[in-house]
Amino acid sequence: MRRIAFVLLVMFATLTFSSTLTLKSSAVVSGKYVTLYDLAATYDGVSVQKLKAFIVAFAPQAGSSYILSADSVKIRAQNEIKWLKVFEKSKSIKVSSKAFAVNLSEIHDVIKSKMGKEIFLTTLPLIELSTNKYTVEVQNISEINGKHFALLKFKGNGVNSYVNVGFETSKIGNCDSIDEIKSVVLDFIKKKISLFLVNEVPKVDFVQIEVGKPFKESLNMLKVPVNFVLKDGKSFSTILEYRISLYADVVIAKKYIPYGKKISNEDLAIKKMNVYATSTSYATSIKYCVGKISIWSFRKGQVISLNGLKTPPDVLTGEILIAYVSYPTMTVTTFVRAMQNGNIGQVIAVRNVSNGYMLYGTIEKGPKICIYSGGE
């Protein structure tokens, strides 16, 4: 009898372990949770309903992933599901969540509906959800320093996601082609600049383009929000980026100009250049620059900045000048060497070229020196 009971027990154990499951080494999920069904590569003797009801963890954020310990999943599954035997393919399981990109046209339409007028998106966020079945609603509209923002709520798979989207309410014009957008923008900003489109234009079949108010986010880039009106009346929103240029004939250094040099005509040349991003005032006349003193060093080809030039003093140290001293009955003149720089009206030290005496005098127009005292 004991032998028969033992054989029956072995047979019973063999039958009860007929429920088996093999874990994947990686899994992609689309729901709010990761279930044992999501992680099952193969299974036998256990119902789909039971596997789907077995929640292992919360799903990762849309488009992201994390690692689960296969050992932990195995132990828990075998403990909670009677007679289940779990096999592993690897020691870890990479779990990724499906990512569905939100259509920007839907964002445009829901904000437009809330505002009751046309709007232009000024930020194009990449919003990814774990499902393509979702609802979107405007939670709040705010305005900060003249900029508009909409707080949007996305609901799908029982998960709520929030995002802030910037938008503009000012339309500056309509046009029928991509090339016409530049004209609309230039008419609005009223500046003599050139615009060059730098980003790729979306390939959409439109009947009209609505142009929003342009804005700058860097020194030489202009962003223009636009809505492509489609044949079905819906709008495709995007932002076009234009590089700003302003060409002018400017003075450049023909060769290296060191600090403190008195600039000559041979140091300079005229060249047409894009000066829009030039942060300092630039020279446009060689004649104006000649004779000035450089207070910067200019490398060859560099635009000559007016901030890097200064007018030389009327008298330079070492310059030979006529000096005079007046008496009631006569005027005596001599040649002197300037011992320091000076401008008309200033008193400077000079040295008599003939006898080496140090004198002091006032610089007068000419320039010349009016001596009023003597030293050595």
Coordinates of C-alpha atoms in Angstrom, one line a residue, residues 2-368:
R2 CA 2.8 2.4 0.9
R3 CA 4.5 1.7 -2.5
I4 CA 1.2 2.4 -4.4
A5 CA 0.8 5.7 -2.4
F6 CA 4.3 6.7 -3.3
V7 CA 3.8 6.0 -7.0
L8 CA 0.5 8.0 -7.0
L9 CA 2.2 10.9 -5.2
V10 CA 4.9 11.0 -7.9
M11 CA 2.3 10.9 -10.7
F12 CA 0.4 13.7 -9.0
A13 CA 3.4 15.9 -8.7
T14 CA 4.3 15.3 -12.4
L15 CA 0.8 16.3 -13.4
T16 CA 0.7 19.4 -11.2
F17 CA 4.0 20.8 -12.6
S18 CA 2.6 20.7 -16.2
S19 CA 2.0 24.5 -15.9
T20 CA 5.2 26.1 -17.3
L21 CA 6.3 29.6 -18.5
T22 CA 9.4 30.8 -20.1
L23 CA 10.4 34.5 -19.5
K24 CA 11.6 36.7 -22.3
S25 CA 15.0 38.5 -22.3
S26 CA 13.3 41.7 -23.4
A27 CA 9.7 42.9 -23.7
V28 CA 7.8 45.9 -25.1
V29 CA 4.7 47.0 -23.3
S30 CA 1.9 49.4 -24.2
G31 CA -0.2 49.5 -21.0
K32 CA 0.0 51.2 -17.6
Y33 CA 1.5 48.0 -16.1
V34 CA 3.9 45.3 -16.9
T35 CA 2.1 41.9 -16.6
L36 CA 3.4 38.4 -16.6
Y37 CA 1.7 38.0 -20.0
D38 CA 4.0 40.7 -21.3
L39 CA 7.0 38.9 -20.1
A40 CA 6.0 35.4 -21.3
A41 CA 8.0 34.0 -24.3
T42 CA 6.0 30.7 -24.0
Y43 CA 3.5 29.4 -21.5
D44 CA 1.5 26.2 -21.1
G45 CA -1.2 25.1 -18.7
V46 CA -2.0 28.6 -17.4
S47 CA -4.7 30.9 -18.7
V48 CA -4.1 34.1 -20.6
Q49 CA -6.5 35.9 -18.2
K50 CA -4.4 34.8 -15.2
L51 CA -1.2 36.0 -16.8
K52 CA -2.7 39.4 -17.8
A53 CA -4.0 39.9 -14.2
F54 CA -0.6 39.2 -12.7
I55 CA 0.9 42.7 -12.4
V56 CA 4.7 42.7 -12.1
A57 CA 5.5 46.5 -12.1
F58 CA 4.5 49.8 -13.4
A59 CA 5.3 50.3 -17.1
P60 CA 8.2 52.7 -17.9
Q61 CA 7.5 56.1 -19.3
A62 CA 6.7 56.2 -23.0
G63 CA 9.8 55.7 -25.1
S64 CA 11.9 54.7 -22.1
S65 CA 13.0 51.4 -20.6
Y66 CA 14.4 49.7 -17.5
I67 CA 15.8 46.3 -16.4
L68 CA 13.9 43.7 -14.3
S69 CA 15.5 40.9 -12.5
A70 CA 14.3 37.6 -14.1
D71 CA 15.1 35.8 -10.8
S72 CA 12.7 38.0 -8.8
V73 CA 9.9 37.6 -11.4
K74 CA 10.4 33.9 -11.4
I75 CA 10.3 33.5 -7.6
R76 CA 7.3 35.7 -7.2
A77 CA 5.4 34.0 -10.1
Q78 CA 6.1 30.5 -8.7
N79 CA 5.0 31.6 -5.2
E80 CA 1.7 33.2 -6.3
I81 CA 0.6 30.8 -9.1
K82 CA 0.1 27.3 -7.9
W83 CA 2.1 24.5 -9.6
L84 CA 3.7 27.0 -12.1
K85 CA 7.2 26.3 -13.1
V86 CA 9.1 29.3 -14.6
F87 CA 12.2 29.1 -16.8
E88 CA 14.6 32.0 -17.6
K89 CA 16.2 32.9 -20.9
S90 CA 18.5 35.4 -19.2
K91 CA 19.2 36.9 -15.8
S92 CA 17.6 40.2 -16.7
I93 CA 14.6 41.4 -18.7
K94 CA 14.8 44.7 -20.5
V95 CA 11.3 46.3 -20.5
S96 CA 10.5 49.1 -22.9
S97 CA 7.4 51.1 -23.4
K98 CA 5.9 51.8 -26.8
A99 CA 6.0 55.5 -27.7
F100 CA 3.3 57.2 -29.8
A101 CA 4.1 60.8 -30.9
V102 CA 1.3 63.3 -30.3
N103 CA 0.1 65.0 -33.5
L104 CA 1.0 68.7 -33.2
S105 CA -2.1 69.6 -35.3
E106 CA -4.2 68.2 -32.4
I107 CA -2.4 70.4 -30.0
H108 CA -3.0 73.4 -32.3
D109 CA -6.7 72.6 -32.7
V110 CA -7.4 72.2 -29.0
I111 CA -5.7 75.5 -28.0
K112 CA -7.4 77.3 -30.9
S113 CA -10.7 76.0 -29.7
K114 CA -10.0 77.2 -26.2
M115 CA -8.8 80.7 -27.4
G116 CA -11.6 81.1 -29.9
K117 CA -9.2 82.4 -32.6
E118 CA -6.2 81.4 -34.7
I119 CA -3.0 80.6 -32.8
F120 CA 0.6 79.7 -33.8
L121 CA 2.7 77.2 -31.9
T122 CA 6.0 78.8 -30.8
T123 CA 7.3 75.6 -29.2
L124 CA 7.1 72.2 -30.9
P125 CA 7.5 69.7 -28.0
L126 CA 8.0 66.0 -28.8
I127 CA 5.2 64.5 -26.7
E128 CA 5.2 60.7 -26.5
L129 CA 2.5 58.6 -24.9
S130 CA 2.4 54.8 -24.3
T131 CA -0.9 54.6 -26.4
N132 CA -2.3 56.1 -29.5
K133 CA -5.7 56.3 -27.9
Y134 CA -5.7 59.4 -25.8
T135 CA -7.6 62.6 -25.1
V136 CA -6.1 66.1 -24.7
E137 CA -7.6 69.1 -23.0
V138 CA -6.4 72.6 -22.0
Q139 CA -6.1 72.9 -18.3
N140 CA -4.9 76.5 -18.1
I141 CA -3.9 79.4 -20.3
S142 CA -1.3 81.9 -19.0
E143 CA 0.6 84.9 -20.3
I144 CA 4.1 85.8 -19.0
N145 CA 5.9 88.9 -20.3
G146 CA 3.8 88.9 -23.5
K147 CA 4.3 85.2 -24.1
H148 CA 1.3 82.8 -24.1
F149 CA 1.4 79.3 -22.6
A150 CA -1.1 76.5 -22.5
L151 CA -1.0 73.7 -19.9
L152 CA -2.2 70.6 -21.6
K153 CA -3.4 67.3 -20.1
F154 CA -3.1 64.1 -22.0
K155 CA -5.0 61.0 -20.8
G156 CA -4.5 57.5 -22.1
N157 CA -4.1 54.0 -20.6
G158 CA -5.3 55.4 -17.3
V159 CA -2.2 57.7 -17.1
N160 CA -2.3 61.5 -17.1
S161 CA 0.6 63.5 -18.6
Y162 CA 1.0 67.2 -18.6
V163 CA 3.0 69.6 -20.8
N164 CA 3.3 73.3 -21.2
V165 CA 3.2 74.6 -24.8
G166 CA 4.1 78.1 -26.0
F167 CA 2.0 79.8 -28.6
E168 CA 1.4 83.2 -30.4
T169 CA -1.9 84.8 -31.2
S170 CA -0.7 87.5 -33.7
K171 CA -1.0 86.7 -37.4
I172 CA 1.0 89.0 -39.7
G173 CA -0.3 87.8 -43.0
N174 CA -1.2 85.0 -45.4
C175 CA 0.6 83.7 -48.5
D176 CA 0.4 81.0 -51.1
S177 CA 4.0 79.7 -51.3
I178 CA 7.0 79.1 -49.1
D179 CA 9.0 81.8 -50.9
E180 CA 6.4 84.5 -50.1
I181 CA 6.8 83.9 -46.3
K182 CA 10.1 86.0 -46.4
S183 CA 8.3 89.0 -48.0
V184 CA 5.5 88.8 -45.4
V185 CA 8.1 88.8 -42.5
L186 CA 10.2 91.6 -44.0
D187 CA 7.2 93.8 -44.5
F188 CA 6.3 93.3 -40.9
I189 CA 9.7 93.9 -39.3
K190 CA 10.6 96.7 -41.7
K191 CA 14.4 96.2 -41.7
K192 CA 16.8 96.0 -44.6
I193 CA 18.0 92.5 -43.9
S194 CA 18.2 89.2 -45.9
L195 CA 16.6 86.0 -44.7
F196 CA 17.8 82.5 -45.7
L197 CA 15.7 79.5 -44.8
V198 CA 17.8 76.9 -43.0
N199 CA 15.4 74.1 -41.9
E200 CA 13.6 71.6 -44.0
V201 CA 10.0 72.5 -45.1
P202 CA 7.4 69.9 -44.2
K203 CA 6.0 68.0 -47.2
V204 CA 2.3 68.8 -46.8
D205 CA -0.3 69.5 -49.5
F206 CA -1.5 73.0 -48.4
V207 CA -3.9 75.5 -49.9
Q208 CA -2.6 78.5 -47.9
I209 CA 0.0 79.5 -45.4
E210 CA -0.9 81.6 -42.3
V211 CA 2.2 83.4 -41.0
G212 CA 2.6 84.2 -37.3
K213 CA 4.6 86.9 -35.5
P214 CA 8.4 86.1 -35.9
F215 CA 10.7 85.9 -32.8
K216 CA 14.4 85.6 -32.2
E217 CA 16.1 83.0 -30.0
S218 CA 19.7 83.7 -31.0
L219 CA 21.7 86.7 -32.4
N220 CA 21.3 85.8 -36.1
M221 CA 18.4 83.4 -36.3
L222 CA 14.8 84.3 -36.7
K223 CA 12.0 81.8 -36.1
V224 CA 8.6 82.2 -37.9
P225 CA 5.6 80.1 -36.7
V226 CA 3.4 79.1 -39.6
N227 CA 0.2 77.1 -40.1
F228 CA -0.2 75.2 -43.3
V229 CA -3.9 75.2 -44.1
L230 CA -4.8 71.8 -45.6
K231 CA -7.5 70.9 -48.1
D232 CA -9.7 69.5 -45.3
G233 CA -9.5 72.8 -43.4
K234 CA -7.2 71.5 -40.7
S235 CA -3.9 73.2 -39.9
F236 CA -0.4 71.7 -39.9
S237 CA 1.7 73.8 -37.4
T238 CA 5.5 74.2 -37.6
I239 CA 8.2 76.7 -37.1
L240 CA 10.5 77.8 -40.0
E241 CA 14.0 79.1 -39.1
Y242 CA 15.8 81.8 -41.1
R243 CA 19.4 83.0 -40.9
I244 CA 19.6 86.8 -40.8
S245 CA 22.2 88.6 -42.9
L246 CA 23.0 92.2 -43.5
Y247 CA 25.7 92.9 -46.1
A248 CA 27.6 96.1 -46.3
D249 CA 30.9 97.5 -47.6
V250 CA 33.1 97.7 -44.5
V251 CA 36.8 98.5 -43.8
I252 CA 39.0 95.5 -43.0
A253 CA 42.6 95.1 -42.0
K254 CA 44.6 94.3 -45.1
K255 CA 47.4 93.0 -42.8
Y256 CA 48.1 92.6 -39.1
I257 CA 47.7 95.9 -37.3
P258 CA 49.3 95.9 -33.8
Y259 CA 48.1 97.8 -30.8
G260 CA 49.2 101.5 -30.7
K261 CA 50.0 101.8 -34.5
K262 CA 49.1 104.9 -36.4
I263 CA 47.0 103.5 -39.3
S264 CA 47.9 104.3 -42.8
N265 CA 46.1 103.8 -46.1
E266 CA 48.2 100.7 -46.8
D267 CA 46.8 98.9 -43.7
L268 CA 43.2 98.9 -44.9
A269 CA 40.9 97.6 -47.6
I270 CA 37.1 97.6 -48.4
K271 CA 35.2 94.3 -48.5
K272 CA 31.5 93.4 -48.7
M273 CA 30.6 91.3 -45.6
N274 CA 27.7 90.1 -43.5
V275 CA 27.8 92.5 -40.5
Y276 CA 24.5 91.6 -38.9
A277 CA 26.1 89.6 -36.1
T278 CA 28.9 92.2 -35.6
S279 CA 28.6 93.3 -32.0
T280 CA 30.5 96.6 -32.4
S281 CA 30.1 99.6 -34.7
Y282 CA 32.1 99.0 -37.8
A283 CA 34.0 101.4 -40.1
T284 CA 32.8 102.1 -43.7
S285 CA 35.3 104.7 -44.7
I286 CA 39.1 104.2 -45.2
K287 CA 39.6 108.0 -45.1
Y288 CA 38.0 108.2 -41.7
C289 CA 40.4 105.5 -40.3
V290 CA 43.7 106.7 -41.7
G291 CA 45.7 108.7 -39.2
K292 CA 43.8 107.1 -36.2
I293 CA 45.7 105.1 -33.5
S294 CA 44.7 101.5 -33.0
I295 CA 43.8 100.6 -29.4
W296 CA 43.1 97.0 -30.4
S297 CA 45.2 94.6 -32.3
F298 CA 43.5 93.7 -35.7
R299 CA 44.3 90.4 -37.4
K300 CA 44.4 90.3 -41.2
G301 CA 40.8 90.3 -42.7
Q302 CA 39.2 91.5 -39.5
V303 CA 36.5 94.2 -39.7
I304 CA 37.8 97.4 -38.3
S305 CA 35.7 98.4 -35.3
L306 CA 35.3 102.1 -34.5
N307 CA 35.7 101.1 -30.9
G308 CA 39.2 100.0 -31.7
L309 CA 40.4 103.3 -32.9
K310 CA 41.1 106.6 -31.3
T311 CA 42.0 110.0 -32.7
P312 CA 45.8 110.7 -32.1
P313 CA 46.7 113.7 -29.8
D314 CA 47.5 116.9 -31.6
V315 CA 51.1 116.6 -30.4
L316 CA 53.0 113.3 -30.1
T317 CA 56.0 112.6 -27.9
G318 CA 59.2 113.2 -29.8
E319 CA 57.6 115.5 -32.4
I320 CA 59.7 118.6 -33.4
L321 CA 57.6 121.8 -33.1
I322 CA 58.1 125.6 -33.4
A323 CA 58.0 127.3 -30.0
Y324 CA 57.9 131.0 -29.3
V325 CA 58.0 133.4 -26.4
S326 CA 56.6 137.0 -26.8
Y327 CA 58.1 140.1 -25.3
P328 CA 56.7 143.6 -25.6
T329 CA 59.0 144.5 -28.4
M330 CA 59.8 141.2 -30.0
T331 CA 59.0 137.5 -30.4
V332 CA 61.7 134.8 -30.1
T333 CA 61.2 131.4 -31.8
T334 CA 63.0 128.2 -31.6
F335 CA 62.6 124.5 -32.3
V336 CA 61.6 122.2 -29.5
R337 CA 61.0 118.4 -29.0
A338 CA 57.7 117.4 -27.3
M339 CA 58.4 115.3 -24.2
Q340 CA 54.8 114.1 -23.9
N341 CA 51.6 113.7 -25.8
G342 CA 49.1 116.6 -25.7
N343 CA 46.1 118.3 -27.3
I344 CA 45.5 122.0 -28.1
G345 CA 45.1 124.0 -24.9
Q346 CA 47.1 121.6 -22.8
V347 CA 50.5 122.5 -21.1
I348 CA 53.3 120.0 -21.9
A349 CA 57.0 119.8 -21.3
V350 CA 59.3 120.4 -24.3
R351 CA 63.1 120.4 -24.7
N352 CA 65.0 123.1 -26.7
V353 CA 66.6 121.3 -29.6
S354 CA 69.6 123.7 -29.6
N355 CA 70.6 123.8 -26.0
G356 CA 68.7 121.0 -24.4
Y357 CA 66.9 123.2 -21.9
M358 CA 63.5 121.9 -20.5
L359 CA 60.7 124.3 -21.1
Y360 CA 56.9 124.3 -20.5
G361 CA 54.3 125.7 -22.9
T362 CA 50.8 125.6 -24.1
I363 CA 49.9 123.8 -27.3
E364 CA 48.3 126.2 -29.8
K365 CA 46.7 125.6 -33.2
G366 CA 49.3 124.7 -35.8
P367 CA 50.4 123.0 -33.7
K368 CA 53.0 125.3 -32.0

